mmCIF file of C-alpha atoms and ligand atoms in Angstrom:
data_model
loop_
_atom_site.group_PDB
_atom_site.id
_atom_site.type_symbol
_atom_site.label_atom_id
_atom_site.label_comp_id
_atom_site.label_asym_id
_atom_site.label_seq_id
_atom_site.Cartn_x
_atom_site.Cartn_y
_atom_site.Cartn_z
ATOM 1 C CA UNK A 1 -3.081 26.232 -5.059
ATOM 2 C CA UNK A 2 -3.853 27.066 -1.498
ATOM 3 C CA UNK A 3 -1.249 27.856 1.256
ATOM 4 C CA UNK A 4 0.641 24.033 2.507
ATOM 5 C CA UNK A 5 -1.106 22.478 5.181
ATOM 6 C CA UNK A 6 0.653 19.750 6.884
ATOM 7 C CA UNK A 7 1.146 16.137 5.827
ATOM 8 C CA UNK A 8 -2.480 14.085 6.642
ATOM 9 C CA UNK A 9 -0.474 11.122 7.184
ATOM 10 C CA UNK A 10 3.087 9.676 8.144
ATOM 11 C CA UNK A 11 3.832 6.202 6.819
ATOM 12 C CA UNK A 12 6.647 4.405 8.907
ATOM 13 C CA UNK A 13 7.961 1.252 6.772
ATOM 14 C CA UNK A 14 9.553 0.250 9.828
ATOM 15 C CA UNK A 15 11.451 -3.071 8.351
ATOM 16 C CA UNK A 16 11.271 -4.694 5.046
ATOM 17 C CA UNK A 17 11.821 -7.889 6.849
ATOM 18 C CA UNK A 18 8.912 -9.848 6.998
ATOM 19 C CA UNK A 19 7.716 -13.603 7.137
ATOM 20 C CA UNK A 20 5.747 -13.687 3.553
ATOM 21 C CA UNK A 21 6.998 -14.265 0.509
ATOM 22 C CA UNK A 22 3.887 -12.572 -1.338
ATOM 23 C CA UNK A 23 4.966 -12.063 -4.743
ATOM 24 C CA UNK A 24 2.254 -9.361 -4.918
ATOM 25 C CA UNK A 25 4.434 -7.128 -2.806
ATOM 26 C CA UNK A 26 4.871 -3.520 -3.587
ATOM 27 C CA UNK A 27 8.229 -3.124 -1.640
ATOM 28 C CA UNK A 28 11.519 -2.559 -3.678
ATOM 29 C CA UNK A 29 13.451 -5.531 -5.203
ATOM 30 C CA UNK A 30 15.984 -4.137 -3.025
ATOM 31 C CA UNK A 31 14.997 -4.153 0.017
ATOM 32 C CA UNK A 32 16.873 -2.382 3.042
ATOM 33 C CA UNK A 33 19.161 -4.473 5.195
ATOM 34 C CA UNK A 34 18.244 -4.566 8.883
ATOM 35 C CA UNK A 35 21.103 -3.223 10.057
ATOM 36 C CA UNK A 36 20.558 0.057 8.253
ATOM 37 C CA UNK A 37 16.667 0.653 9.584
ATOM 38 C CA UNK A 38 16.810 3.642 12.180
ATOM 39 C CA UNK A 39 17.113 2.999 15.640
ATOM 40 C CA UNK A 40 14.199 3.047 18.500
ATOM 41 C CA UNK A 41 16.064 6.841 19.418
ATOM 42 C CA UNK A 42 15.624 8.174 15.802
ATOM 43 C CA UNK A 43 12.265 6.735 15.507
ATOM 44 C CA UNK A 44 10.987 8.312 18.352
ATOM 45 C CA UNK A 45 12.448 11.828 17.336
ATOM 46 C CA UNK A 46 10.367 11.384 14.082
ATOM 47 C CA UNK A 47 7.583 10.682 15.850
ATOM 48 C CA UNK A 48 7.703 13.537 17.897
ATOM 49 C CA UNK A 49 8.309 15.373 15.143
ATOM 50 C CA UNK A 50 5.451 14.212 13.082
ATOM 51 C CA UNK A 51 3.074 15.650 15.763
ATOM 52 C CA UNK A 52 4.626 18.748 16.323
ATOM 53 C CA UNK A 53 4.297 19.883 12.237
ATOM 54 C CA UNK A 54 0.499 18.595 12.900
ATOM 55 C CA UNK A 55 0.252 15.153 11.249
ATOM 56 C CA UNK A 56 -2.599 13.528 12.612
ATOM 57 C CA UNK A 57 -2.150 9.811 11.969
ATOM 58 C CA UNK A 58 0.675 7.205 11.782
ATOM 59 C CA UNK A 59 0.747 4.066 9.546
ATOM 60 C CA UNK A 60 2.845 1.321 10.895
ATOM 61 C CA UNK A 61 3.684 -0.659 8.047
ATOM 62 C CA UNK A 62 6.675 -2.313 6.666
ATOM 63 C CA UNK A 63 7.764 -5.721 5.346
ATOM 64 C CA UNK A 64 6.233 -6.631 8.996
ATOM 65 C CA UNK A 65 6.080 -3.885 11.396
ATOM 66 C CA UNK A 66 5.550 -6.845 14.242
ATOM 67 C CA UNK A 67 9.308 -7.903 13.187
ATOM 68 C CA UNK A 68 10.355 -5.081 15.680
ATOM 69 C CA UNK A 69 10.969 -5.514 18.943
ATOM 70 C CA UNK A 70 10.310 -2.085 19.804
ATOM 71 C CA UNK A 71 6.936 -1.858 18.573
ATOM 72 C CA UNK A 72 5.122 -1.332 21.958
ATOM 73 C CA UNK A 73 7.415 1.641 22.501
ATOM 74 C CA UNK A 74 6.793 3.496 19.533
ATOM 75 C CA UNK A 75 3.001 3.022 19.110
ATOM 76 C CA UNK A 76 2.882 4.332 22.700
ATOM 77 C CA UNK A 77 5.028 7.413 22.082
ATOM 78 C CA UNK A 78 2.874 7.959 19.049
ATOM 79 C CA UNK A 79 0.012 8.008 21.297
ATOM 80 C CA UNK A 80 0.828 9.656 23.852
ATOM 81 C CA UNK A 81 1.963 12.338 21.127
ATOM 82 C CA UNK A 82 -1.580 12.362 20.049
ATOM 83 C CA UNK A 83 -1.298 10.479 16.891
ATOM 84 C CA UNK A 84 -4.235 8.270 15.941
ATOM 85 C CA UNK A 85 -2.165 5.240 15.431
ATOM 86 C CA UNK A 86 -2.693 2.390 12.955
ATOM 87 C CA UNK A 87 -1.040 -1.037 12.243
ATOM 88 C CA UNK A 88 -0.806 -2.851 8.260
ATOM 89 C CA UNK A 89 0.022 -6.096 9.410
ATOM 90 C CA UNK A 90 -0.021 -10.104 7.831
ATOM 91 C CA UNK A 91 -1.026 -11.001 11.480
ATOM 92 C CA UNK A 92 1.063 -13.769 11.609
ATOM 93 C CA UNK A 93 2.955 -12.457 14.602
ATOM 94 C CA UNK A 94 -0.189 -11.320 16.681
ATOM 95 C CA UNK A 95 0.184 -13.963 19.355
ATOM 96 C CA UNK A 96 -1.863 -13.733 22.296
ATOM 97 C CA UNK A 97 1.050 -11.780 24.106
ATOM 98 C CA UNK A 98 1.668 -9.499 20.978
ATOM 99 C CA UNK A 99 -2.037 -8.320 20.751
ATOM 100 C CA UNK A 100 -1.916 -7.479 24.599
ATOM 101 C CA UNK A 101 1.577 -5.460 23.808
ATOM 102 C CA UNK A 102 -0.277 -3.163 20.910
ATOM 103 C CA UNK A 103 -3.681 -2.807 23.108
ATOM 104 C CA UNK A 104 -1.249 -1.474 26.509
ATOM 105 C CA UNK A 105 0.440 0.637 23.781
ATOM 106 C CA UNK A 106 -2.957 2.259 22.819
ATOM 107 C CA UNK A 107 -3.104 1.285 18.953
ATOM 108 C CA UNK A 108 -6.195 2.778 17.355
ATOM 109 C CA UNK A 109 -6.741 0.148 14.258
ATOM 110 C CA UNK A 110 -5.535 -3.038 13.004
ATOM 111 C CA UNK A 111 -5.536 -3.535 9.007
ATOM 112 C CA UNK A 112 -5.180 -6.911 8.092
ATOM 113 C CA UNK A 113 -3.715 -8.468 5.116
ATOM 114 C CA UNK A 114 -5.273 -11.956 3.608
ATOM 115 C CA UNK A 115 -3.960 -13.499 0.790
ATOM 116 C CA UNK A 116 -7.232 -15.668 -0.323
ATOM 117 C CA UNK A 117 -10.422 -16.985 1.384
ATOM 118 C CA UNK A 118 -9.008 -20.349 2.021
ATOM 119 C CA UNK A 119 -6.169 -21.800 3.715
ATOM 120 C CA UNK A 120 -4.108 -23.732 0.525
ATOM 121 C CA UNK A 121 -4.093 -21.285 -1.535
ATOM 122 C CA UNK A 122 -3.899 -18.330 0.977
ATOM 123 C CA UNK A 123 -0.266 -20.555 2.131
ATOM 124 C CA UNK A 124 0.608 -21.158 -1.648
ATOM 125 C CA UNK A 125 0.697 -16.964 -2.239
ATOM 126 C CA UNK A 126 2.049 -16.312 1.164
ATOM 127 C CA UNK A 127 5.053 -18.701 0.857
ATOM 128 C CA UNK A 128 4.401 -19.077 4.647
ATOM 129 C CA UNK A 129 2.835 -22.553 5.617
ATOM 130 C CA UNK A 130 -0.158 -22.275 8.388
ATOM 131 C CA UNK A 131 -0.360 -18.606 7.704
ATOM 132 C CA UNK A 132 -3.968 -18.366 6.969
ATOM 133 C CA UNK A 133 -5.035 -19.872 10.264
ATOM 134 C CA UNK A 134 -3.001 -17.166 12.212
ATOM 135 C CA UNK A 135 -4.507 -14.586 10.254
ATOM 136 C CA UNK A 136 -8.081 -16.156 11.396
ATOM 137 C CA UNK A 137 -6.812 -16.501 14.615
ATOM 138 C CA UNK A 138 -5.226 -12.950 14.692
ATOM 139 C CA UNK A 139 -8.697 -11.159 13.705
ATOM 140 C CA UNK A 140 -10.502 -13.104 16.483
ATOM 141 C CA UNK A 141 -8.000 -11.749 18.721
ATOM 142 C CA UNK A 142 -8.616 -7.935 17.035
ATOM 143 C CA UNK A 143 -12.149 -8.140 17.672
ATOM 144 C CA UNK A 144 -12.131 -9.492 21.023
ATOM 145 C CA UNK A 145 -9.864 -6.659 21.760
ATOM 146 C CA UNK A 146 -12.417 -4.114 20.602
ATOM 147 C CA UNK A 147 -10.604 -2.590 18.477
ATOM 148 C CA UNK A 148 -11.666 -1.835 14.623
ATOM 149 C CA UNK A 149 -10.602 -4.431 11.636
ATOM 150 C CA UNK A 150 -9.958 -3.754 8.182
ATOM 151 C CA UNK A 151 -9.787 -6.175 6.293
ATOM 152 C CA UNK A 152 -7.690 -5.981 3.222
ATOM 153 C CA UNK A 153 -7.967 -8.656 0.285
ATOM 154 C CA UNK A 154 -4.988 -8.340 -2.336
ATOM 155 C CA UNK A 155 -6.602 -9.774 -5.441
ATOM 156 C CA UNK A 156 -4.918 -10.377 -8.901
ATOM 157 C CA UNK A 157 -5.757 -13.654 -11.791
ATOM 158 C CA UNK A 158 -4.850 -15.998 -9.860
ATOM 159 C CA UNK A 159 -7.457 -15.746 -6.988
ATOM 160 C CA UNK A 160 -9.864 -13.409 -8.210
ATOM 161 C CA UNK A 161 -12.433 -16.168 -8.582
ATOM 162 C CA UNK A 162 -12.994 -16.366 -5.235
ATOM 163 C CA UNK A 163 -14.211 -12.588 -4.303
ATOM 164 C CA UNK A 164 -17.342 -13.511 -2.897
ATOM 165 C CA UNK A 165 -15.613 -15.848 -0.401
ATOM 166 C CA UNK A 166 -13.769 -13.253 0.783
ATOM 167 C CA UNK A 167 -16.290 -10.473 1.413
ATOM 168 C CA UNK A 168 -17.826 -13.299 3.027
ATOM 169 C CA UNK A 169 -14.855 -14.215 5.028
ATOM 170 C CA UNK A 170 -14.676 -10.488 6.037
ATOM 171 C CA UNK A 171 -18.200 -10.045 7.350
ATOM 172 C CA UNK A 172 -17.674 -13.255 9.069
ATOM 173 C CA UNK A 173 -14.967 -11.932 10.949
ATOM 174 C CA UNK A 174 -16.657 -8.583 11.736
ATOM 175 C CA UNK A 175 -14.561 -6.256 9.987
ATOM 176 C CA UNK A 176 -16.295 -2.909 9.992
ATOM 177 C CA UNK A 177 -13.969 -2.486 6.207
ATOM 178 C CA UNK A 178 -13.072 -4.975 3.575
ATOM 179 C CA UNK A 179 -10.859 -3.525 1.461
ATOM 180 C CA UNK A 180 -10.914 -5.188 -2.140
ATOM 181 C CA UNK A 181 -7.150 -3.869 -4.218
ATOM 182 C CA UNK A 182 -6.343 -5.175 -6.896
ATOM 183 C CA UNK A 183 -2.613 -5.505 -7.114
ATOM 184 C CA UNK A 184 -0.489 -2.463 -7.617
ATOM 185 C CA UNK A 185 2.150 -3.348 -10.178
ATOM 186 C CA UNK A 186 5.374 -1.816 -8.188
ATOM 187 C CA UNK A 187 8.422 -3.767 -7.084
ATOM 188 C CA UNK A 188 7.873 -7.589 -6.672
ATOM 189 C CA UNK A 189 4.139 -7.468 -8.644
ATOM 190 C CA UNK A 190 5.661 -5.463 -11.470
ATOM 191 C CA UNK A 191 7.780 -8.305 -11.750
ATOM 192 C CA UNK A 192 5.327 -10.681 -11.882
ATOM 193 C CA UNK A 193 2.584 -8.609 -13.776
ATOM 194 C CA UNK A 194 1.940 -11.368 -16.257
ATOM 195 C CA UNK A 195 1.652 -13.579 -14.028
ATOM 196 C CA UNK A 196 -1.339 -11.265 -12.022
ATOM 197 C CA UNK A 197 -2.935 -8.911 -13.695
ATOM 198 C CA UNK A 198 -6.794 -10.565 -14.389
ATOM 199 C CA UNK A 199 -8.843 -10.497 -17.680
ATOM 200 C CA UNK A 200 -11.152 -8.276 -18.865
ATOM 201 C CA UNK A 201 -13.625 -11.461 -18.220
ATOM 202 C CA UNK A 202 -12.450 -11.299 -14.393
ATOM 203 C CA UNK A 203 -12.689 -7.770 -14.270
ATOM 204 C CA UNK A 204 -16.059 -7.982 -14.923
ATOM 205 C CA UNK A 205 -17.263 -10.382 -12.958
ATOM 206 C CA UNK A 206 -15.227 -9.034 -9.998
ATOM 207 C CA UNK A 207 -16.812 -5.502 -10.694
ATOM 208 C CA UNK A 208 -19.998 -6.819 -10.494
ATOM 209 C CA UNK A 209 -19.672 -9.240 -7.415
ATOM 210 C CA UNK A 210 -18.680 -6.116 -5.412
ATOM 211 C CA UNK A 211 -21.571 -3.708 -6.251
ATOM 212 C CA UNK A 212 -23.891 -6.042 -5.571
ATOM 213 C CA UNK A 213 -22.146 -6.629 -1.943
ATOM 214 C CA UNK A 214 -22.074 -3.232 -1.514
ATOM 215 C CA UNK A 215 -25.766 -2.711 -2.116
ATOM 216 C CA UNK A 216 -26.842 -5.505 -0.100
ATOM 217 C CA UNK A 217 -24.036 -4.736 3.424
ATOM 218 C CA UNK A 218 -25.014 -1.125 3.430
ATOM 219 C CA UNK A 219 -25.231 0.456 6.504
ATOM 220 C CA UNK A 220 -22.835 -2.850 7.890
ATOM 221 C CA UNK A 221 -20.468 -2.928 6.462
ATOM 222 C CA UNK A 222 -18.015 -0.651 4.183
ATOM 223 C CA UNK A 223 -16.780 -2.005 0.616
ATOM 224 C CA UNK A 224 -13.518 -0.512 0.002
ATOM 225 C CA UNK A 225 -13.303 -0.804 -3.910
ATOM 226 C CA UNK A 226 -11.695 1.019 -7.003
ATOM 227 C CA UNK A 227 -10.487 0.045 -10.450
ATOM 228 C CA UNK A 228 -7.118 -0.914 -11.488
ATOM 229 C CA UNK A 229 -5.043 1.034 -13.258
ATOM 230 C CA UNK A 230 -4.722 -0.947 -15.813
ATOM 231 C CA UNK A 231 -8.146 -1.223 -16.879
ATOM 232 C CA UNK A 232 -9.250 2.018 -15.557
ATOM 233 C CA UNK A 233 -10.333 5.449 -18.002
ATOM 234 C CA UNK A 234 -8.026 7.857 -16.034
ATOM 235 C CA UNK A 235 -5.627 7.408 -12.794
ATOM 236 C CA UNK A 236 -5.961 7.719 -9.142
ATOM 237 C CA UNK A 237 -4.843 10.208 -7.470
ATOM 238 C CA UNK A 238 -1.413 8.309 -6.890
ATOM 239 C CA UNK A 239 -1.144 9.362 -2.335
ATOM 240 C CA UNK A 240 -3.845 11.760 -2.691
ATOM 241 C CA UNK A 241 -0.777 13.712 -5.368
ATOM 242 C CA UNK A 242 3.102 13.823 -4.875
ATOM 243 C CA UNK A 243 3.647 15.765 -1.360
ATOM 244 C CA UNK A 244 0.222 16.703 -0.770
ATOM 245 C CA UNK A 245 -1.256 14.283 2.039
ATOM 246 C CA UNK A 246 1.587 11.926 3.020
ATOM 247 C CA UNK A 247 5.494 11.689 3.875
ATOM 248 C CA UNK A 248 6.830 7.916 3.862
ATOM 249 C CA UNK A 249 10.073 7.116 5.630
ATOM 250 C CA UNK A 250 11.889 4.083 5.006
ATOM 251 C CA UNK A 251 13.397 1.321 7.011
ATOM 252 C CA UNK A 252 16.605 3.556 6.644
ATOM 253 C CA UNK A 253 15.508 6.948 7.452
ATOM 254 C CA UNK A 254 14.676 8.031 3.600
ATOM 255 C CA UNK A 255 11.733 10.210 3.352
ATOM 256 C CA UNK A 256 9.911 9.270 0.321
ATOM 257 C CA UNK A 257 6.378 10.971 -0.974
ATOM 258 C CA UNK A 258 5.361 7.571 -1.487
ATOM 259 C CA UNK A 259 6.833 3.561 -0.952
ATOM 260 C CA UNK A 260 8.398 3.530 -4.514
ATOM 261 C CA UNK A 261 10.097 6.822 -4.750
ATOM 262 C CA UNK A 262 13.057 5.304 -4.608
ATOM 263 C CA UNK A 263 12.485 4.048 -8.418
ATOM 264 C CA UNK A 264 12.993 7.194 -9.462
ATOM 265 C CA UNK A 265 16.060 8.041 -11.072
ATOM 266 C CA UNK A 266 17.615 12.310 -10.855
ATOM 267 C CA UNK A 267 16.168 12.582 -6.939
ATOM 268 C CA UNK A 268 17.819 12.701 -3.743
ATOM 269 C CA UNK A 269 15.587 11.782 -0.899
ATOM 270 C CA UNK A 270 16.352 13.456 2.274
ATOM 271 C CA UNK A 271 17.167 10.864 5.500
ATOM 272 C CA UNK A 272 15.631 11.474 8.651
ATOM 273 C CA UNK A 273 18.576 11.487 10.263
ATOM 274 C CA UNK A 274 19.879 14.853 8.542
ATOM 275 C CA UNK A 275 16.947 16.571 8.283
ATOM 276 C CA UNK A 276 13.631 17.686 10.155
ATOM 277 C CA UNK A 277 10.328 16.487 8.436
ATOM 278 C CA UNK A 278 9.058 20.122 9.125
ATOM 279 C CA UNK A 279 11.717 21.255 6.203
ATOM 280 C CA UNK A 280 11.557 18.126 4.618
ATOM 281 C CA UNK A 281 7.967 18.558 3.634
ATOM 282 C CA UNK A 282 7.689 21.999 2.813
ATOM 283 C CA UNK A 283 10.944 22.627 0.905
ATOM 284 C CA UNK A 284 13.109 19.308 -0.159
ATOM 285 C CA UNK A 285 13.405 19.382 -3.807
ATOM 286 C CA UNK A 286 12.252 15.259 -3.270
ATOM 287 C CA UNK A 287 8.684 16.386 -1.889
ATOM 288 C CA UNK A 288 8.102 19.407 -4.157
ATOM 289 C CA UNK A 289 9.282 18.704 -7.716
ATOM 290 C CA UNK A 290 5.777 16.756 -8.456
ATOM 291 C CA UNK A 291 3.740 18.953 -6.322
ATOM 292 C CA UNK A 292 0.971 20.506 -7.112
ATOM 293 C CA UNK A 293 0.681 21.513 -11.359
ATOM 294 C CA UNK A 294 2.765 23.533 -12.324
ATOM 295 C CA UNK A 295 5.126 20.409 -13.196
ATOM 296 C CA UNK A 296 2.767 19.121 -15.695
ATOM 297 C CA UNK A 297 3.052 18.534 -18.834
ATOM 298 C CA UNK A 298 0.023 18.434 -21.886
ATOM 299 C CA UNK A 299 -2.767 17.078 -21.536
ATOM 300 C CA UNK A 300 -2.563 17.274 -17.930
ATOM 301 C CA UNK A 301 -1.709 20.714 -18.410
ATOM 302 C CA UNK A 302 -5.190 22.765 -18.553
ATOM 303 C CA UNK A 303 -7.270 19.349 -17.784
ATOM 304 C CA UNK A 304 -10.370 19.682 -15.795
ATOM 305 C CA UNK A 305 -9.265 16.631 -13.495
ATOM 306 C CA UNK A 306 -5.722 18.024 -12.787
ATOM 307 C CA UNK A 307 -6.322 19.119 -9.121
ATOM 308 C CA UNK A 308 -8.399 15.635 -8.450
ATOM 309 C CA UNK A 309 -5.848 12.673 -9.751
ATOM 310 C CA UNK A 310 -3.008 15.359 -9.974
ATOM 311 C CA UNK A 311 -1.489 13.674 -13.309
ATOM 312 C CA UNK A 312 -1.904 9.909 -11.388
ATOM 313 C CA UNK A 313 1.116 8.152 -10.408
ATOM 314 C CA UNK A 314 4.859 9.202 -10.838
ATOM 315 C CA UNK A 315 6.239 5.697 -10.778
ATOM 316 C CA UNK A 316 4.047 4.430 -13.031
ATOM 317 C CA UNK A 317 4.613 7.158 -15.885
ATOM 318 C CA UNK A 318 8.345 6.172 -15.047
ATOM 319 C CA UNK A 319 7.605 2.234 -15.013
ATOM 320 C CA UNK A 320 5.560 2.361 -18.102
ATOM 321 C CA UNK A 321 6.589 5.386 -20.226
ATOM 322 C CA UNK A 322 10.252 5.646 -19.246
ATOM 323 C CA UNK A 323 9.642 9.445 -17.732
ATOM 324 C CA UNK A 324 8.153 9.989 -14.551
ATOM 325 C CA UNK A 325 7.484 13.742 -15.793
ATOM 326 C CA UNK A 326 4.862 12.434 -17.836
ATOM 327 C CA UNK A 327 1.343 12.100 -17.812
ATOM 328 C CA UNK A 328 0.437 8.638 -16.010
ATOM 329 C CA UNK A 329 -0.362 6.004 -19.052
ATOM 330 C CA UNK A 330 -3.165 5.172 -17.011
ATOM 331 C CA UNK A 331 -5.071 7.957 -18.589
ATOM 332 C CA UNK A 332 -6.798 7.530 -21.234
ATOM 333 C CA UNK A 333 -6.016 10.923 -22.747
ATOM 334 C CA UNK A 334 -2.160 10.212 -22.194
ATOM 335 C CA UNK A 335 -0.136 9.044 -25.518
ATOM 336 C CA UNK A 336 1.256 6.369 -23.544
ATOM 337 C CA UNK A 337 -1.928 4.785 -23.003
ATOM 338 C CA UNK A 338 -1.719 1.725 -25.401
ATOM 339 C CA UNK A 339 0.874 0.802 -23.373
ATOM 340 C CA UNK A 340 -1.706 -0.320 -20.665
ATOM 341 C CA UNK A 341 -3.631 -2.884 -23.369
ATOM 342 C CA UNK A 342 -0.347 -4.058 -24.629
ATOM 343 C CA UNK A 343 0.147 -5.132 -20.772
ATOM 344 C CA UNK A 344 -3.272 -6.947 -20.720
ATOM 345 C CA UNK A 345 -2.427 -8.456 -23.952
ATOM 346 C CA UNK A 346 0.858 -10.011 -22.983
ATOM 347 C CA UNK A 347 -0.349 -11.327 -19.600
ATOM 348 C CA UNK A 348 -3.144 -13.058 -21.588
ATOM 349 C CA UNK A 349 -2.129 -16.816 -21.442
ATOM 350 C CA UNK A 350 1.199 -16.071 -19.981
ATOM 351 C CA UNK A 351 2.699 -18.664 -17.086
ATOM 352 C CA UNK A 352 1.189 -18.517 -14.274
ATOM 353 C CA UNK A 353 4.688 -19.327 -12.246
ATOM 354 C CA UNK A 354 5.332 -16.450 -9.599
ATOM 355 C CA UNK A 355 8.753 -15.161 -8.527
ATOM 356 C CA UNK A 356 8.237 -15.388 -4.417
ATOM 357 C CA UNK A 357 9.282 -11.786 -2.621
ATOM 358 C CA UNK A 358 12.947 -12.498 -0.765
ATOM 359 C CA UNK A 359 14.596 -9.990 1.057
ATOM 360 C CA UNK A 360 17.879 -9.729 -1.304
ATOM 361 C CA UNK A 361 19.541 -6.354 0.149
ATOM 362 C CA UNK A 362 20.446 -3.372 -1.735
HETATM 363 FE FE1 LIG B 1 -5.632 13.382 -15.007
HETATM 364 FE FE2 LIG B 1 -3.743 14.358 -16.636
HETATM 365 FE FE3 LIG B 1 -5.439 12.521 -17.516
HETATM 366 FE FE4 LIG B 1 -6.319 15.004 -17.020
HETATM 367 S S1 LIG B 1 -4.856 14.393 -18.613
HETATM 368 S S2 LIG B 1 -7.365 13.083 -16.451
HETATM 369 S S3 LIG B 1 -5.037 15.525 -15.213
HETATM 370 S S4 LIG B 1 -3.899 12.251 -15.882
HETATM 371 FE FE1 LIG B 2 5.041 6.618 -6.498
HETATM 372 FE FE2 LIG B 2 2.494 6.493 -7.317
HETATM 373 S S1 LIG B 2 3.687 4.925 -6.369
HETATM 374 S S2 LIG B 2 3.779 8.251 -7.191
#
């Protein structure tokens, strides 16, 4: 492996408090309380920190990153740090107010969340009543801002029937990139995989809705699009690989090499508040006990795709095959891979009843 570079990316999950209930949701089932997330002081120290080990961007995320009143402060210091800053958000705090807060702050880009193409169901999977229309409302208010949309579709059984609306509801709001994921079964949407995860039939169909989009909004618009796990031949690269492009700090100060970390049982994941990200990336035993390949085991070991998916996603091996030390069963070389058609089996006329995200503390 070459020397380590710094992280790409920081991730800030500033609050798991948020105003959806989207049983999608990859946060933990136990979510951090609010009165453990860090303070505006230690948020700003990371920040500075982040720039001075040479991260280049910053992903306000959360829960809802809009549920802090601080906000304005720390996309500001992040940009006056020279971080290109960006916001994940539902949108359904972007009042008219809010938007002019994150444009005086100097955000860079808006991502934002939809839960369908229309309003009844989009409220039905957001367990938040008028939420749809304040999205609409809140990527008018993006684009009239200037500033550059993503828009991100979450899309699973239930409302997977409706892709072309969306792509059309994304060019119809300007987005420069619609973002088409499928669910990622962690925390909330593992627990209601059966529930989510679509047919091979849907697959299809989806698979083929998108490439032909893509083909005909070249050059317009960019098609964000991959295949789920579940269905897919081999893994992604779960964060670009375990401590190779991005650190992830919690509500509460935990740096995690990505949002489920925390899943994982036999770690220790250094807080923020004890420890410089500078050290944190380059020598916690949390950021380089999955790094690079000299962890893996066979058939990862001596593959020819080892240093491109890097052995796919530690949670999932855990999730799925009880060990996050092995190979992801989302390969199809690993011997854990049946497990992935067993999953399609079982969700195959299972309810369709969805267990709504809540923020039950741990
Ligand atoms: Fe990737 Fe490992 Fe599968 Fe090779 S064996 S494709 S490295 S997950
Ligand atoms: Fe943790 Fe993939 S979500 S490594």
């Amino acid at each position: 492996m070459t020397a380590l570079g710094p992280p790409l990316g920081l991730i800030v999950e500033l609050t798991h408090r948020c105003p959806l209930q989207c049983a999608y949701c990859s946060n933990p089932l136990a979510m951090d309380a609010p009165k453990s997330e860090l303070s505006t002081e230690q948020w700003l120290r990371v920040l500075d920190e982040a720039a001075a080990i040479g991260i280049l961007q910053v992903h306000f995320s959360g829960g809802e990153p809009m549920a802090r009143r601080d906000l304005r402060e720390l996309i500001a210091h992040a940009s006056n740090a020279g971080l290109y800053t960006n916001i994940i958000t539902s949108g359904v705090l972007l009042s008219r107010s809010a938007m002019a807060d994150l444009l005086a702050a100097g955000i860079d880009h808006v991502q934002l969340s939809f839960q369908d193409a229309r309003s009844e169901e989009a409220d039905h999977f957001s367990g938040y009543r008028g939420s749809h229309a304040k999205k609409l409302e809140a990527a008018r208010r993006i684009r009239d801002a200037g500033l550059p949309l993503t828009a991100n579709f979450v899309i699973h059984r239930q409302n997977i029937e409706r892709i072309e609306e969306m792509i059309a509801l994304g060019v119809a709001l300007s987005a420069e990139r619609i973002e088409i994921a499928h669910t990622q079964y962690y925390g909330w949407a593992l627990l209601n995989r059966n529930a989510l995860l679509p047919s091979r039939a849907q697959l299809e169909q989806v698979n083929q809705v998108v490439a032909a989009a893509q083909e005909r909004l070249r050059g317009r618009v960019v098609i964000d699009y991959v295949v789920p796990d579940y269905y897919a031949a081999r893994p992604k690269a779960c964060m670009g690989g375990w401590g190779n492009r991005f650190i992830n700090i919690s509500p509460s100060g935990k740096a995690l090499p990505c949002h489920a970390a925390e899943t994982l049982p036999g770690f220790t994941f250094p807080s923020v508040r004890d420890h410089g990200l500078g050290a944190i990336w380059a020598s916690s035993d949390a950021f380089t006990r999955f790094r690079g390949t000299d962890w893996m085991p066979a058939p990862c070991r001596g593959c020819d795709q080892r240093e491109i998916d890097w052995g796919g996603c530690r949670c999932q091996a855990l999730a799925l095959a009880g060990d996050a030390a092995r190979t992801d069963p989302a390969c199809h070389r690993s011997a854990d891979h049946h497990i992935m058609r067993e999953a399609i089996d079982a969700a195959v006329d299972a309810p369709l009843a969805l267990v709504p995200r809540r923020l039950q503390q741990g």
